[in-house]
Coordinates of C-alpha atoms in Angstrom, one line a residue:
X1 CA -49.8 -108.4 11.4
X2 CA -47.1 -107.3 13.8
X3 CA -44.6 -109.7 12.1
X4 CA -45.4 -108.3 8.7
X5 CA -44.7 -104.8 10.0
X6 CA -41.3 -106.0 11.4
X7 CA -40.4 -107.7 8.2
X8 CA -41.3 -104.6 6.2
X9 CA -39.2 -102.4 8.5
X10 CA -36.3 -104.8 8.3
X11 CA -36.5 -104.8 4.5
X12 CA -36.6 -101.0 4.3
X13 CA -33.7 -100.7 6.8
X14 CA -31.7 -103.2 4.8
X15 CA -32.3 -101.1 1.7
X16 CA -31.1 -98.0 3.4
X17 CA -27.9 -99.6 4.7
X18 CA -27.2 -101.3 1.4
X19 CA -23.8 -100.5 -0.1
X20 CA -25.0 -101.2 -3.7
X21 CA -24.4 -98.4 -6.1
X22 CA -27.1 -95.7 -6.4
X23 CA -28.8 -95.9 -9.9
X24 CA -27.8 -93.0 -12.1
X25 CA -31.3 -91.5 -12.5
X26 CA -31.9 -91.7 -8.7
X27 CA -28.4 -90.2 -8.0
X28 CA -29.1 -87.2 -10.3
X29 CA -32.6 -86.8 -8.7
X30 CA -31.0 -86.8 -5.2
X31 CA -28.4 -84.3 -6.3
X32 CA -31.0 -81.9 -7.8
X33 CA -33.1 -82.2 -4.6
X34 CA -30.1 -81.6 -2.3
X35 CA -28.9 -78.6 -4.3
X36 CA -32.3 -77.1 -4.4
X37 CA -32.8 -77.7 -0.6
X38 CA -29.4 -76.2 0.2
X39 CA -30.0 -73.1 -1.8
X40 CA -33.8 -72.6 -1.1
X41 CA -33.5 -70.0 1.6
X42 CA -30.7 -68.2 -0.2
X43 CA -32.8 -68.0 -3.4
X44 CA -35.8 -66.7 -1.5
X45 CA -33.7 -64.0 0.2
X46 CA -31.8 -63.0 -2.9
X47 CA -34.5 -63.1 -5.5
X48 CA -37.6 -62.7 -3.2
X49 CA -37.8 -58.9 -3.8
X50 CA -37.7 -59.3 -7.6
X51 CA -39.7 -62.4 -8.0
X52 CA -42.8 -63.9 -6.3
X53 CA -42.2 -67.0 -4.2
X54 CA -43.3 -69.4 -6.9
X55 CA -41.0 -68.0 -9.5
X56 CA -38.1 -68.0 -7.0
X57 CA -38.8 -71.7 -6.3
X58 CA -38.9 -72.5 -10.1
X59 CA -35.7 -70.6 -10.6
X60 CA -34.0 -72.6 -7.8
X61 CA -35.2 -75.9 -9.2
X62 CA -34.1 -75.0 -12.7
X63 CA -30.7 -73.9 -11.5
X64 CA -30.3 -77.1 -9.4
X65 CA -31.1 -79.2 -12.5
X66 CA -28.6 -77.2 -14.6
X67 CA -25.9 -77.5 -12.0
X68 CA -26.4 -81.2 -11.7
X69 CA -25.5 -81.7 -15.4
X70 CA -22.3 -79.8 -14.9
X71 CA -21.0 -81.9 -12.0
X72 CA -18.6 -84.7 -12.4
X73 CA -19.7 -88.2 -11.4
X74 CA -17.7 -88.1 -8.2
X75 CA -19.2 -84.7 -7.3
X76 CA -22.7 -86.2 -7.9
X77 CA -21.8 -89.1 -5.7
X78 CA -20.7 -86.9 -2.8
X79 CA -23.8 -84.8 -3.1
X80 CA -26.4 -87.5 -3.7
X81 CA -24.9 -91.0 -3.3
X82 CA -25.3 -93.5 -0.5
X83 CA -23.0 -93.3 2.5
X84 CA -20.3 -95.6 1.0
X85 CA -20.3 -93.6 -2.2
X86 CA -20.0 -90.3 -0.3
X87 CA -17.1 -91.6 1.6
X88 CA -15.3 -92.8 -1.5
X89 CA -15.8 -89.5 -3.2
X90 CA -15.1 -87.3 -0.2
X91 CA -12.1 -85.6 -2.0
X92 CA -14.6 -84.0 -4.4
X93 CA -16.7 -82.4 -1.7
X94 CA -14.9 -79.1 -1.8
X95 CA -15.1 -78.7 -5.6
X96 CA -18.8 -79.7 -5.6
X97 CA -19.6 -77.3 -2.8
X98 CA -17.9 -74.4 -4.7
X99 CA -19.8 -75.1 -7.9
X100 CA -23.2 -75.1 -6.2
X101 CA -22.8 -71.8 -4.3
X102 CA -25.0 -69.0 -5.7
X103 CA -21.9 -66.9 -6.5
X104 CA -20.0 -69.5 -8.5
X105 CA -19.5 -69.0 -12.2
X106 CA -21.5 -72.2 -12.9
X107 CA -24.4 -70.9 -10.8
X108 CA -24.4 -67.5 -12.3
X109 CA -24.5 -69.0 -15.8
X110 CA -27.3 -71.3 -14.8
X111 CA -29.3 -68.5 -13.2
X112 CA -29.0 -66.4 -16.4
X113 CA -30.1 -69.3 -18.6
X114 CA -32.9 -70.3 -16.3
X115 CA -34.0 -66.7 -15.9
X116 CA -34.4 -66.5 -19.6
X117 CA -36.1 -69.8 -19.9
X118 CA -38.6 -68.9 -17.1
X119 CA -39.2 -65.4 -18.5
X120 CA -37.8 -63.6 -15.4
X121 CA -34.4 -62.5 -16.8
X122 CA -35.3 -58.8 -16.7
X123 CA -36.4 -59.0 -13.0
X124 CA -33.3 -60.8 -11.8
X125 CA -30.8 -58.9 -14.0
X126 CA -30.8 -56.0 -11.4
X127 CA -29.7 -58.3 -8.6
X128 CA -25.9 -58.4 -7.9
X129 CA -24.5 -61.8 -7.0

């Protein structure tokens, strides 16, 4: 039983340390999750007075998904790839970071679109970004 546990741990560790490319679907999921996590507190603080917590969370997730589609492949790699991919795409870190800030033109457009989609556009229209 103990040997089985050690083998399982070794297999998981080997997978984590693998330098094989991250599959595209997994990469995009990682990027969405990372963007949403990075902006979670900011969305709660910014939109918390106009929206309930659940709607603010839904808005954050929608914006993260919308921003992910607007990123270049290298920007996606730097935000959600494995360590080797992040290192190779490090030159795109600055542009990716700028795009995912709440005040960027990409984020503002995504917030507007998602606000309409979620039916909260009127509530968030009063908030200045």
